[in-house]
Amino acid sequence: MVRAALLPAVGEPLRLTEIVLPEPGPGKVRVKLAAAGVCHSDLSLTTGVLRPTTPVILGHEGAGTVVSVGEGVTGVRPGDPVVLNWAPACGRCHLCGLGEPWLCENQYAASVETYAALPDGTGLYPGLGAAAFAEETVVNENAVIPLPEGVPLTSAAVLGCAVLTGYGAVHNAARVRAGESVVVFGLGGVGLAVLQAARIAGAAPIIAVDVSPEKEELALRHGATAFVVADEQTPKAVRRLTDGNGADHAFECVGRGSTIRAAWSSTRRGGRTTVVGIGGKDDLVSFSALEVFHFARTLTACCYGNSDPVKDIPVLAEHVRAGRLDLEALITDRITLDGIPDAFLRMASGQGGRSLVVF
Ligand code: APR
Ligand code: ZN
C-alpha cells in the first residue's frame, strides 16, 4: 500500500488515502516518486474545467526512481532515475507518423484504464496516465524518460510539465530568435519557465504580465526585463515597451479567452501568439473579420510545448548543467501530499511559483 491524494469525483475535495498498487505488468514500470509539482491543470481537473475519469489520482509532473519493471521493458532498470511524461506517444498513429508525437492520438489512453485500487477493491484511474500525487505509481514504459546525469532528482520533477511545456513553447512552437521581443501572460510555473526559455533564446525585451503584482520580483529573477500588472490597458503598455510596435511573440500561460485576446492584441502586425494555457470549453475568444486581415497575426496553440520528451529532456538537462536553466528558482514552496489543497489556493490567488510535493 502507498499513500496518495485521491480525487473521488470532480468538484469534491482531495482526500489522502492508502492505495493498492499492483506489481507492474507487461510493458509497465513502477516508480517511487521523489517529487511531484502542482500544476494548474491539476486544479482544472478537480474543478471540472478539464474532466478526468474518476476516482482518480492526479499529479502529472513528477520524477523518481524505478522500483521494478514488467515483462518486456527494456528502456529502464530498477534504480534508474526518471522523469514522468504525461503525453507519451504511441509511435504508430497518423500524427506520430507525421513527426508530431505531442499530438499522439493515443496520448491519453492510460488515463481511462484503472491502474490501482482502494483497499475495498474500487478501481482508480491515473490522472494523465501519471498519478504522481502518490508515493509510488505504475505507468507505461513510454511514460518514463531516463533522467540524464547532473540534474538533482527532486527538482527534475518540474521538467516533466512546466519546463518541457514552457521551454518547448518558446523553442519548438514559436521558435523565438535572439533579439525578438516577447510578452508572457501568466507567471505560474509554466509562465516562469517561458521567461527562462526566452532568456535562453536571447529575446529582448522580455515583458512579464500578471494580474498579481506580487509576481514582479519572481518575474525579474526568471529573465523578465519589464513587468506589467494586467488590466485592459496591457496591450498599450506592451506597445510602449516595444517602440510602439507590439511584441514579436506573445505567450498565453493563463488559460482564459480574455488573456488569449489580450496576448493577441499585444503583438505587432504579423506577430505570433502561442497559447500555452488550457481554458474551458465555454470560454470564447472573438476577433473581427477586419482585424484578422489587417493585423495579419498568427494565433496558435501548443501541446506540451510541442516537445518530444525523449529528445528534449536531454537538451533541458544540458541547460541545467550549464547553469542556464534554474529549476530551483521555479520551486517556491516545498510541501507534503496534504499540502496540495493549499497549493491550489495559492495558485487561485496568484501567489508563488511552483509548489513541489517532496516525498
Ligand atoms: N492576466 C494575467 N495573468 C493572470 C490572469 C490575467 N487575467 N489571471 C490569472 N493570471 C495569472 C495568475 O496570477 C498566475 O500567476 O496566471 C498565473 C497562472 O499560474 P498558475 O495558476 O500557477 O498556472 P500554471 O501551472 O503555470 O499553468 C498555466 O498552463 O498548463 C496550463 O492548465 C495550465 O492553463 C494553465 C496554464
Ligand atoms: Zn501540467
Coordinates of N, CA, C and O in Angstrom, one line a residue, residues 33-37 61-65 81-83 147 151-160 327-328 331 333-335 354-359:
L33 N 8.2 7.9 -6.4 CA 8.3 9.4 -6.6 C 9.3 10.0 -5.7 O 9.2 9.8 -4.5
A34 N 10.1 10.9 -6.2 CA 11.0 11.8 -5.3 C 10.2 13.1 -5.1 O 10.2 13.6 -4.0
A35 N 9.5 13.5 -6.1 CA 8.8 14.8 -6.1 C 7.8 14.9 -7.2 O 7.9 14.2 -8.2
A36 N 6.7 15.7 -6.9 CA 5.7 16.0 -7.9 C 5.3 17.4 -7.8 O 4.9 17.9 -6.7
G37 N 5.3 18.1 -8.9 CA 4.8 19.5 -8.9 C 3.3 19.6 -9.0 O 2.6 18.8 -9.6
E61 N 3.3 15.9 -13.0 CA 4.7 16.4 -13.2 C 5.5 15.8 -12.1 O 5.5 16.2 -10.9
G62 N 6.3 14.8 -12.5 CA 7.0 14.0 -11.4 C 8.3 13.5 -11.8 O 8.6 13.3 -13.0
A63 N 9.1 13.2 -10.8 CA 10.4 12.5 -11.1 C 10.6 11.5 -9.9 O 10.2 11.7 -8.8
G64 N 11.3 10.4 -10.2 CA 11.5 9.4 -9.2 C 12.5 8.3 -9.7 O 13.2 8.5 -10.7
T65 N 12.4 7.2 -8.9 CA 13.4 6.1 -9.2 C 12.6 4.9 -9.6 O 11.6 4.6 -8.9
P81 N 17.0 6.8 -12.4 CA 16.2 8.0 -12.2 C 15.4 8.4 -13.4 O 16.0 8.3 -14.5
V82 N 14.1 8.7 -13.3 CA 13.3 9.0 -14.4 C 12.4 10.2 -14.2 O 12.1 10.6 -13.1
V83 N 12.0 10.8 -15.3 CA 11.0 11.9 -15.3 C 9.8 11.3 -15.9 O 9.8 10.6 -16.9
L147 N 16.4 10.1 -16.7 CA 16.9 11.5 -16.3 C 18.4 11.5 -16.5 O 19.2 10.7 -15.9
V151 N 21.4 16.4 -13.0 CA 20.2 17.1 -12.6 C 19.6 16.5 -11.3 O 19.3 15.3 -11.3
P152 N 19.5 17.3 -10.2 CA 19.0 16.7 -9.0 C 17.6 16.1 -9.2 O 16.8 16.7 -9.8
L153 N 17.4 14.9 -8.7 CA 16.2 14.2 -8.9 C 14.9 14.9 -8.4 O 13.9 14.9 -9.1
T154 N 15.0 15.6 -7.3 CA 13.8 16.3 -6.8 C 13.4 17.4 -7.7 O 12.2 17.5 -8.1
S155 N 14.3 18.3 -8.0 CA 13.9 19.5 -8.8 C 13.6 19.0 -10.3 O 12.9 19.8 -11.0
A156 N 14.1 17.9 -10.7 CA 13.8 17.4 -12.0 C 12.4 17.2 -12.3 O 11.9 17.1 -13.4
A157 N 11.6 17.1 -11.2 CA 10.1 16.9 -11.4 C 9.5 18.0 -12.3 O 8.7 17.7 -13.2
V158 N 10.0 19.2 -12.1 CA 9.3 20.3 -12.9 C 9.7 20.3 -14.4 O 9.1 20.9 -15.2
L159 N 10.7 19.5 -14.7 CA 11.0 19.3 -16.1 C 9.7 18.6 -16.8 O 9.4 18.9 -18.0
G160 N 9.0 17.8 -16.1 CA 8.0 16.9 -16.6 C 6.8 17.6 -17.2 O 6.1 17.1 -18.0
L327 N 16.1 25.4 -12.2 CA 14.9 24.7 -11.8 C 14.5 25.1 -10.3 O 13.4 25.2 -10.0
E328 N 15.5 25.3 -9.5 CA 15.3 25.7 -8.1 C 14.5 27.0 -8.0 O 13.7 27.1 -7.1
I331 N 10.8 26.6 -8.1 CA 10.1 26.0 -7.0 C 10.1 26.9 -5.8 O 11.1 27.2 -5.2
D333 N 7.7 26.7 -3.2 CA 7.1 26.0 -2.0 C 7.3 24.5 -2.0 O 7.0 23.9 -3.0
R334 N 7.9 24.0 -1.0 CA 8.1 22.5 -0.8 C 7.1 22.1 0.2 O 7.0 22.6 1.3
I335 N 6.3 21.1 -0.2 CA 5.1 20.7 0.6 C 5.1 19.2 0.7 O 5.9 18.5 0.0
R354 N 6.1 27.4 -8.6 CA 5.7 26.0 -8.4 C 5.7 25.6 -7.0 O 6.7 25.8 -6.3
S355 N 4.6 24.9 -6.6 CA 4.7 24.1 -5.3 C 5.1 22.7 -5.7 O 4.6 22.1 -6.6
L356 N 6.0 22.2 -4.9 CA 6.5 20.8 -5.2 C 6.3 19.9 -4.0 O 6.7 20.2 -2.9
V357 N 5.5 18.8 -4.2 CA 5.4 17.8 -3.2 C 6.7 17.0 -3.2 O 7.1 16.5 -4.2
V358 N 7.3 17.0 -2.0 CA 8.6 16.2 -1.9 C 8.3 15.0 -1.0 O 7.7 15.2 0.1
F359 N 8.6 13.9 -1.5 CA 8.3 12.6 -0.8 C 9.4 12.2 0.2 O 10.6 12.4 -0.1

